[in-house]
């Protein structure tokens, strides 16, 4: 049974490693003429965070407190994937002028509020019942 459990963890281990390597290459080209490279790099690192926290949640075993912690920490990555993807798409398709300060405040403000809801869920139970 333990061998079978380990076999399923191999893709979860390889995915963040490969993504980190890709993210490093993308991050190196963010200042050059590659449109959207900065947002793509942040998107990749956000998904890496999401994947690593999910892996740690699975490997926590029967420790419920650790599973809840890693599930909550995982939300940091997942809450910022959508704004990064949207901003990457805007810049990559040539609509960089649409990326304004108010758009950034709206996108990231909403993500930050949702992240705060996840970390303070024990007070209000609005995110998870």
Tab-separated table of N, CA and C in Angstrom:
chain	number	residue	atom	x	y	z
A	1	UNK	N	0.818	-1.197	0.000
A	1	UNK	CA	0.000	0.000	0.000
A	1	UNK	C	0.861	1.261	0.000
A	2	UNK	N	1.939	1.262	0.713
A	2	UNK	CA	2.818	2.422	0.757
A	2	UNK	C	3.456	2.672	-0.608
A	3	UNK	N	3.846	1.615	-1.319
A	3	UNK	CA	4.439	1.781	-2.641
A	3	UNK	C	3.433	2.430	-3.595
A	4	UNK	N	2.199	1.996	-3.521
A	4	UNK	CA	1.167	2.550	-4.376
A	4	UNK	C	0.955	4.040	-4.063
A	5	UNK	N	0.966	4.391	-2.800
A	5	UNK	CA	0.824	5.782	-2.392
A	5	UNK	C	1.977	6.612	-2.944
A	6	UNK	N	3.184	6.075	-2.918
A	6	UNK	CA	4.352	6.800	-3.422
A	6	UNK	C	4.297	6.976	-4.934
A	7	UNK	N	3.792	5.980	-5.645
A	7	UNK	CA	3.715	6.066	-7.102
A	7	UNK	C	2.801	7.213	-7.525
A	8	UNK	N	1.719	7.436	-6.793
A	8	UNK	CA	0.817	8.540	-7.130
A	8	UNK	C	1.405	9.896	-6.774
A	9	UNK	N	2.388	9.925	-5.903
A	9	UNK	CA	2.999	11.195	-5.525
A	9	UNK	C	4.067	11.654	-6.512
A	10	UNK	N	4.576	10.752	-7.340
A	10	UNK	CA	5.647	11.114	-8.275
A	10	UNK	C	5.230	12.253	-9.218
A	11	UNK	N	4.046	12.207	-9.858
A	11	UNK	CA	3.669	13.362	-10.694
A	11	UNK	C	3.497	14.647	-9.891
A	12	UNK	N	3.022	14.514	-8.660
A	12	UNK	CA	2.870	15.702	-7.823
A	12	UNK	C	4.212	16.274	-7.399
A	13	UNK	N	5.245	15.435	-7.357
A	13	UNK	CA	6.590	15.913	-7.053
A	13	UNK	C	7.259	16.517	-8.283
A	14	UNK	N	7.041	15.896	-9.433
A	14	UNK	CA	7.693	16.367	-10.656
A	14	UNK	C	7.087	17.658	-11.190
A	15	UNK	N	5.802	17.818	-11.021
A	15	UNK	CA	5.136	19.005	-11.564
A	15	UNK	C	5.701	20.313	-11.021
A	16	UNK	N	5.854	20.500	-9.708
A	16	UNK	CA	6.448	21.759	-9.242
A	16	UNK	C	7.903	21.940	-9.662
A	17	UNK	N	8.647	20.851	-9.723
A	17	UNK	CA	10.060	20.964	-10.116
A	17	UNK	C	10.171	21.450	-11.560
A	18	UNK	N	9.405	20.847	-12.443
A	18	UNK	CA	9.427	21.258	-13.851
A	18	UNK	C	8.898	22.681	-13.992
A	19	UNK	N	7.844	23.000	-13.257
A	19	UNK	CA	7.277	24.352	-13.329
A	19	UNK	C	8.251	25.401	-12.815
A	20	UNK	N	8.999	25.085	-11.773
A	20	UNK	CA	10.002	26.028	-11.263
A	20	UNK	C	11.065	26.289	-12.322
A	21	UNK	N	11.513	25.241	-12.995
A	21	UNK	CA	12.522	25.417	-14.044
A	21	UNK	C	11.989	26.279	-15.194
A	22	UNK	N	10.743	26.046	-15.582
A	22	UNK	CA	10.131	26.858	-16.636
A	22	UNK	C	9.949	28.293	-16.148
A	23	UNK	N	9.492	28.439	-14.900
A	23	UNK	CA	9.281	29.775	-14.343
A	23	UNK	C	10.551	30.591	-14.272
A	24	UNK	N	11.658	29.945	-13.956
A	24	UNK	CA	12.948	30.649	-13.913
A	24	UNK	C	13.325	31.160	-15.301
A	25	UNK	N	13.118	30.330	-16.318
A	25	UNK	CA	13.438	30.753	-17.684
A	25	UNK	C	12.536	31.901	-18.139
A	26	UNK	N	11.259	31.808	-17.796
A	26	UNK	CA	10.334	32.881	-18.168
A	26	UNK	C	10.698	34.163	-17.429
A	27	UNK	N	11.041	34.043	-16.144
A	27	UNK	CA	11.352	35.223	-15.331
A	27	UNK	C	12.601	35.933	-15.844
A	28	UNK	N	13.540	35.182	-16.411
A	28	UNK	CA	14.750	35.793	-16.966
A	28	UNK	C	14.424	36.709	-18.143
A	29	UNK	N	13.357	36.418	-18.882
A	29	UNK	CA	13.017	37.175	-20.091
A	29	UNK	C	11.927	38.211	-19.849
A	30	UNK	N	11.608	38.517	-18.605
A	30	UNK	CA	10.501	39.441	-18.326
A	30	UNK	C	10.807	40.869	-18.752
A	31	UNK	N	12.058	41.262	-18.786
A	31	UNK	CA	12.412	42.638	-19.126
A	31	UNK	C	12.692	42.810	-20.623
A	32	UNK	N	12.752	41.713	-21.347
A	32	UNK	CA	13.028	41.798	-22.771
A	32	UNK	C	11.716	42.007	-23.526
A	33	UNK	N	11.738	41.740	-24.782
A	33	UNK	CA	10.575	42.011	-25.620
A	33	UNK	C	9.513	40.911	-25.565
A	34	UNK	N	9.598	40.017	-24.593
A	34	UNK	CA	8.594	38.968	-24.478
A	34	UNK	C	7.343	39.529	-23.801
A	35	UNK	N	6.239	39.690	-24.540
A	35	UNK	CA	5.045	40.281	-23.936
A	35	UNK	C	4.410	39.326	-22.919
A	36	UNK	N	4.089	39.845	-21.761
A	36	UNK	CA	3.426	39.061	-20.730
A	36	UNK	C	4.324	38.155	-19.929
A	37	UNK	N	5.641	38.264	-20.096
A	37	UNK	CA	6.553	37.338	-19.417
A	37	UNK	C	6.495	37.489	-17.896
A	38	UNK	N	6.337	38.712	-17.422
A	38	UNK	CA	6.282	38.906	-15.976
A	38	UNK	C	5.034	38.237	-15.391
A	39	UNK	N	3.880	38.448	-16.043
A	39	UNK	CA	2.643	37.856	-15.525
A	39	UNK	C	2.655	36.345	-15.665
A	40	UNK	N	3.251	35.841	-16.743
A	40	UNK	CA	3.355	34.389	-16.905
A	40	UNK	C	4.260	33.791	-15.837
A	41	UNK	N	5.371	34.470	-15.530
A	41	UNK	CA	6.250	33.981	-14.467
A	41	UNK	C	5.551	33.955	-13.126
A	42	UNK	N	4.808	35.008	-12.809
A	42	UNK	CA	4.062	35.038	-11.549
A	42	UNK	C	2.967	33.976	-11.535
A	43	UNK	N	2.340	33.754	-12.686
A	43	UNK	CA	1.332	32.698	-12.798
A	43	UNK	C	1.942	31.334	-12.527
A	44	UNK	N	3.101	31.072	-13.094
A	44	UNK	CA	3.763	29.787	-12.895
A	44	UNK	C	4.160	29.607	-11.436
A	45	UNK	N	4.724	30.634	-10.814
A	45	UNK	CA	5.123	30.508	-9.409
A	45	UNK	C	3.906	30.371	-8.494
A	46	UNK	N	2.795	30.970	-8.875
A	46	UNK	CA	1.574	30.806	-8.100
A	46	UNK	C	1.052	29.375	-8.179
A	47	UNK	N	1.112	28.796	-9.370
A	47	UNK	CA	0.689	27.393	-9.498
A	47	UNK	C	1.660	26.444	-8.814
A	48	UNK	N	2.937	26.807	-8.773
A	48	UNK	CA	3.915	25.996	-8.037
A	48	UNK	C	3.561	25.991	-6.555
A	49	UNK	N	3.249	27.173	-6.006
A	49	UNK	CA	2.845	27.265	-4.606
A	49	UNK	C	1.605	26.402	-4.357
A	50	UNK	N	0.655	26.484	-5.259
A	50	UNK	CA	-0.583	25.732	-5.157
A	50	UNK	C	-0.273	24.224	-5.144
A	51	UNK	N	0.579	23.782	-6.052
A	51	UNK	CA	0.917	22.367	-6.139
A	51	UNK	C	1.706	21.857	-4.939
A	52	UNK	N	2.650	22.643	-4.463
A	52	UNK	CA	3.453	22.219	-3.314
A	52	UNK	C	2.582	22.123	-2.065
A	53	UNK	N	1.709	23.087	-1.875
A	53	UNK	CA	0.823	23.039	-0.709
A	53	UNK	C	-0.145	21.862	-0.799
A	54	UNK	N	-0.607	21.549	-2.004
A	54	UNK	CA	-1.480	20.390	-2.178
A	54	UNK	C	-0.723	19.098	-1.869
A	55	UNK	N	0.509	19.015	-2.321
A	55	UNK	CA	1.332	17.840	-2.035
A	55	UNK	C	1.545	17.690	-0.532
A	56	UNK	N	1.829	18.785	0.143
A	56	UNK	CA	2.027	18.728	1.590
A	56	UNK	C	0.727	18.407	2.327
A	57	UNK	N	-0.391	18.840	1.776
A	57	UNK	CA	-1.671	18.496	2.385
A	57	UNK	C	-1.934	16.995	2.278
A	58	UNK	N	-1.620	16.418	1.129
A	58	UNK	CA	-1.838	14.985	0.940
A	58	UNK	C	-0.908	14.169	1.827
A	59	UNK	N	0.337	14.595	1.931
A	59	UNK	CA	1.305	13.829	2.720
A	59	UNK	C	1.168	14.063	4.215
A	60	UNK	N	0.270	14.963	4.628
A	60	UNK	CA	0.057	15.187	6.064
A	60	UNK	C	-0.580	13.979	6.736
A	61	UNK	N	-1.151	13.084	5.946
A	61	UNK	CA	-1.712	11.858	6.498
A	61	UNK	C	-2.959	12.117	7.324
A	62	UNK	N	-2.967	11.601	8.529
A	62	UNK	CA	-4.146	11.704	9.374
A	62	UNK	C	-4.113	12.917	10.296
A	63	UNK	N	-3.104	13.745	10.195
A	63	UNK	CA	-2.999	14.936	11.025
A	63	UNK	C	-3.930	16.018	10.454
A	64	UNK	N	-5.109	16.138	11.055
A	64	UNK	CA	-6.128	17.038	10.524
A	64	UNK	C	-5.706	18.506	10.597
A	65	UNK	N	-5.002	18.892	11.648
A	65	UNK	CA	-4.560	20.289	11.758
A	65	UNK	C	-3.600	20.653	10.627
A	66	UNK	N	-2.693	19.744	10.294
A	66	UNK	CA	-1.753	19.993	9.198
A	66	UNK	C	-2.487	20.042	7.865
A	67	UNK	N	-3.461	19.172	7.674
A	67	UNK	CA	-4.224	19.196	6.428
A	67	UNK	C	-4.990	20.501	6.265
A	68	UNK	N	-5.584	20.982	7.346
A	68	UNK	CA	-6.322	22.240	7.282
A	68	UNK	C	-5.359	23.397	7.012
A	69	UNK	N	-4.193	23.380	7.654
A	69	UNK	CA	-3.214	24.447	7.415
A	69	UNK	C	-2.778	24.481	5.960
A	70	UNK	N	-2.395	23.328	5.407
A	70	UNK	CA	-1.906	23.311	4.029
A	70	UNK	C	-3.022	23.590	3.023
A	71	UNK	N	-4.245	23.200	3.357
A	71	UNK	CA	-5.368	23.535	2.489
A	71	UNK	C	-5.600	25.045	2.467
A	72	UNK	N	-5.466	25.678	3.620
A	72	UNK	CA	-5.612	27.133	3.694
A	72	UNK	C	-4.449	27.831	2.988
A	73	UNK	N	-3.239	27.346	3.187
A	73	UNK	CA	-2.075	27.940	2.526
A	73	UNK	C	-2.150	27.764	1.016
A	74	UNK	N	-2.758	26.683	0.585
A	74	UNK	CA	-2.909	26.420	-0.848
A	74	UNK	C	-3.750	27.489	-1.522
A	75	UNK	N	-4.679	28.076	-0.777
A	75	UNK	CA	-5.568	29.080	-1.344
A	75	UNK	C	-4.830	30.350	-1.767
A	76	UNK	N	-3.669	30.612	-1.162
A	76	UNK	CA	-2.882	31.778	-1.578
A	76	UNK	C	-2.535	31.658	-3.057
A	77	UNK	N	-2.047	30.496	-3.451
A	77	UNK	CA	-1.697	30.295	-4.857
A	77	UNK	C	-2.901	30.284	-5.768
A	78	UNK	N	-3.957	29.584	-5.361
A	78	UNK	CA	-5.114	29.454	-6.246
A	78	UNK	C	-5.882	30.764	-6.395
A	79	UNK	N	-5.864	31.611	-5.382
A	79	UNK	CA	-6.590	32.876	-5.474
A	79	UNK	C	-5.918	33.873	-6.410
A	80	UNK	N	-4.640	33.708	-6.679
A	80	UNK	CA	-3.934	34.658	-7.537
A	80	UNK	C	-3.697	34.126	-8.954
A	81	UNK	N	-4.094	32.906	-9.234
A	81	UNK	CA	-3.907	32.351	-10.580
A	81	UNK	C	-4.753	33.121	-11.602
A	82	UNK	N	-5.997	33.384	-11.286
A	82	UNK	CA	-6.888	34.046	-12.240
A	82	UNK	C	-6.438	35.461	-12.606
A	83	UNK	N	-6.077	36.318	-11.626
A	83	UNK	CA	-5.594	37.649	-12.042
A	83	UNK	C	-4.330	37.587	-12.886
A	84	UNK	N	-3.399	36.704	-12.527
A	84	UNK	CA	-2.167	36.595	-13.310
A	84	UNK	C	-2.457	36.105	-14.723
A	85	UNK	N	-3.364	35.141	-14.850
A	85	UNK	CA	-3.710	34.628	-16.170
A	85	UNK	C	-4.392	35.701	-17.013
A	86	UNK	N	-5.291	36.456	-16.405
A	86	UNK	CA	-5.978	37.526	-17.116
A	86	UNK	C	-4.999	38.609	-17.573
A	87	UNK	N	-4.096	39.008	-16.691
A	87	UNK	CA	-3.120	40.040	-17.039
A	87	UNK	C	-2.133	39.549	-18.092
A	88	UNK	N	-1.755	38.280	-18.013
A	88	UNK	CA	-0.890	37.710	-19.050
A	88	UNK	C	-1.603	37.745	-20.401
A	89	UNK	N	-2.873	37.348	-20.418
A	89	UNK	CA	-3.622	37.340	-21.679
A	89	UNK	C	-3.759	38.745	-22.257
A	90	UNK	N	-4.023	39.721	-21.391
A	90	UNK	CA	-4.131	41.097	-21.880
A	90	UNK	C	-2.829	41.575	-22.512
A	91	UNK	N	-1.740	41.348	-21.808
A	91	UNK	CA	-0.463	41.847	-22.320
A	91	UNK	C	0.004	41.058	-23.538
A	92	UNK	N	-0.227	39.760	-23.548
A	92	UNK	CA	0.226	38.932	-24.668
A	92	UNK	C	-0.529	39.245	-25.954
A	93	UNK	N	-1.805	39.601	-25.811
A	93	UNK	CA	-2.604	39.907	-27.006
A	93	UNK	C	-2.479	41.354	-27.451
A	94	UNK	N	-1.599	42.124	-26.808
A	94	UNK	CA	-1.348	43.483	-27.245
A	94	UNK	C	-2.245	44.528	-26.610
A	95	UNK	N	-2.919	44.187	-25.546
A	95	UNK	CA	-3.789	45.137	-24.860
A	95	UNK	C	-3.166	45.611	-23.555
A	96	UNK	N	-1.896	45.910	-23.604
A	96	UNK	CA	-1.171	46.336	-22.405
A	96	UNK	C	-1.724	47.651	-21.866
A	97	UNK	N	-2.285	48.485	-22.734
A	97	UNK	CA	-2.819	49.774	-22.273
A	97	UNK	C	-4.049	49.591	-21.385
A	98	UNK	N	-4.693	48.420	-21.435
A	98	UNK	CA	-5.849	48.156	-20.578
A	98	UNK	C	-5.435	47.857	-19.140
A	99	UNK	N	-4.156	47.523	-18.954
A	99	UNK	CA	-3.663	47.213	-17.608
A	99	UNK	C	-3.396	48.543	-16.902
A	100	UNK	N	-4.386	49.000	-16.181
A	100	UNK	CA	-4.290	50.260	-15.459
A	100	UNK	C	-4.158	49.989	-13.965
A	101	UNK	N	-3.856	51.030	-13.245
A	101	UNK	CA	-3.712	50.903	-11.792
A	101	UNK	C	-5.033	50.481	-11.147
A	102	UNK	N	-6.147	51.023	-11.635
A	102	UNK	CA	-7.445	50.663	-11.057
A	102	UNK	C	-7.797	49.201	-11.347
A	103	UNK	N	-7.423	48.692	-12.526
A	103	UNK	CA	-7.653	47.279	-12.829
A	103	UNK	C	-6.829	46.399	-11.903
A	104	UNK	N	-5.571	46.768	-11.693
A	104	UNK	CA	-4.720	45.987	-10.798
A	104	UNK	C	-5.264	46.001	-9.375
A	105	UNK	N	-5.710	47.164	-8.900
A	105	UNK	CA	-6.284	47.244	-7.555
A	105	UNK	C	-7.540	46.382	-7.453
A	106	UNK	N	-8.358	46.396	-8.484
A	106	UNK	CA	-9.577	45.587	-8.473
A	106	UNK	C	-9.283	44.094	-8.456
A	107	UNK	N	-8.403	43.670	-9.339
A	107	UNK	CA	-8.088	42.241	-9.424
A	107	UNK	C	-7.400	41.735	-8.164
A	108	UNK	N	-6.351	42.428	-7.758
A	108	UNK	CA	-5.587	41.946	-6.614
A	108	UNK	C	-6.275	42.245	-5.290
A	109	UNK	N	-7.085	43.307	-5.256
A	109	UNK	CA	-7.849	43.588	-4.045
A	109	UNK	C	-8.842	42.478	-3.762
A	110	UNK	N	-9.523	42.016	-4.805
A	110	UNK	CA	-10.470	40.916	-4.637
A	110	UNK	C	-9.754	39.639	-4.206
A	111	UNK	N	-8.611	39.353	-4.811
A	111	UNK	CA	-7.848	38.160	-4.428
A	111	UNK	C	-7.359	38.240	-2.988
A	112	UNK	N	-6.948	39.411	-2.569
A	112	UNK	CA	-6.474	39.580	-1.194
A	112	UNK	C	-7.635	39.427	-0.210
A	113	UNK	N	-8.789	39.973	-0.541
A	113	UNK	CA	-9.954	39.835	0.334
A	113	UNK	C	-10.356	38.374	0.471
A	114	UNK	N	-10.379	37.645	-0.643
A	114	UNK	CA	-10.734	36.224	-0.591
A	114	UNK	C	-9.704	35.452	0.219
A	115	UNK	N	-8.424	35.788	0.071
A	115	UNK	CA	-7.380	35.128	0.850
A	115	UNK	C	-7.556	35.414	2.342
A	116	UNK	N	-7.903	36.639	2.681
A	116	UNK	CA	-8.161	36.970	4.085
A	116	UNK	C	-9.359	36.192	4.623
A	117	UNK	N	-10.387	36.003	3.781
A	117	UNK	CA	-11.528	35.192	4.197
A	117	UNK	C	-11.110	33.758	4.508
A	118	UNK	N	-10.189	33.216	3.724
A	118	UNK	CA	-9.772	31.835	3.979
A	118	UNK	C	-8.990	31.712	5.283
A	119	UNK	N	-8.150	32.701	5.584
A	119	UNK	CA	-7.345	32.617	6.798
A	119	UNK	C	-8.129	32.967	8.063
A	120	UNK	N	-9.233	33.679	7.913
A	120	UNK	CA	-10.053	34.014	9.076
A	120	UNK	C	-11.362	33.235	9.082
A	121	UNK	N	-11.400	32.112	8.408
A	121	UNK	CA	-12.627	31.340	8.269
A	121	UNK	C	-13.182	30.868	9.608
A	122	UNK	N	-12.331	30.593	10.569
A	122	UNK	CA	-12.804	30.109	11.868
A	122	UNK	C	-13.655	31.149	12.583
A	123	UNK	N	-13.516	32.405	12.227
A	123	UNK	CA	-14.293	33.459	12.877
A	123	UNK	C	-15.697	33.606	12.295
A	124	UNK	N	-15.857	33.316	10.980
A	124	UNK	CA	-17.134	33.612	10.334
A	124	UNK	C	-17.701	32.451	9.525
A	125	UNK	N	-16.898	31.488	9.109
A	125	UNK	CA	-17.317	30.331	8.299
A	125	UNK	C	-17.999	30.749	6.994
A	126	UNK	N	-17.502	31.813	6.391
A	126	UNK	CA	-18.050	32.258	5.105
A	126	UNK	C	-17.390	31.559	3.920
A	127	UNK	N	-16.190	31.045	4.105
A	127	UNK	CA	-15.489	30.397	2.993
A	127	UNK	C	-15.736	28.890	2.999
A	128	UNK	N	-15.528	28.259	4.136
A	128	UNK	CA	-15.808	26.838	4.308
A	128	UNK	C	-16.804	26.673	5.443
A	129	UNK	N	-17.768	25.784	5.276
A	129	UNK	CA	-18.731	25.570	6.379
A	129	UNK	C	-18.094	24.809	7.546
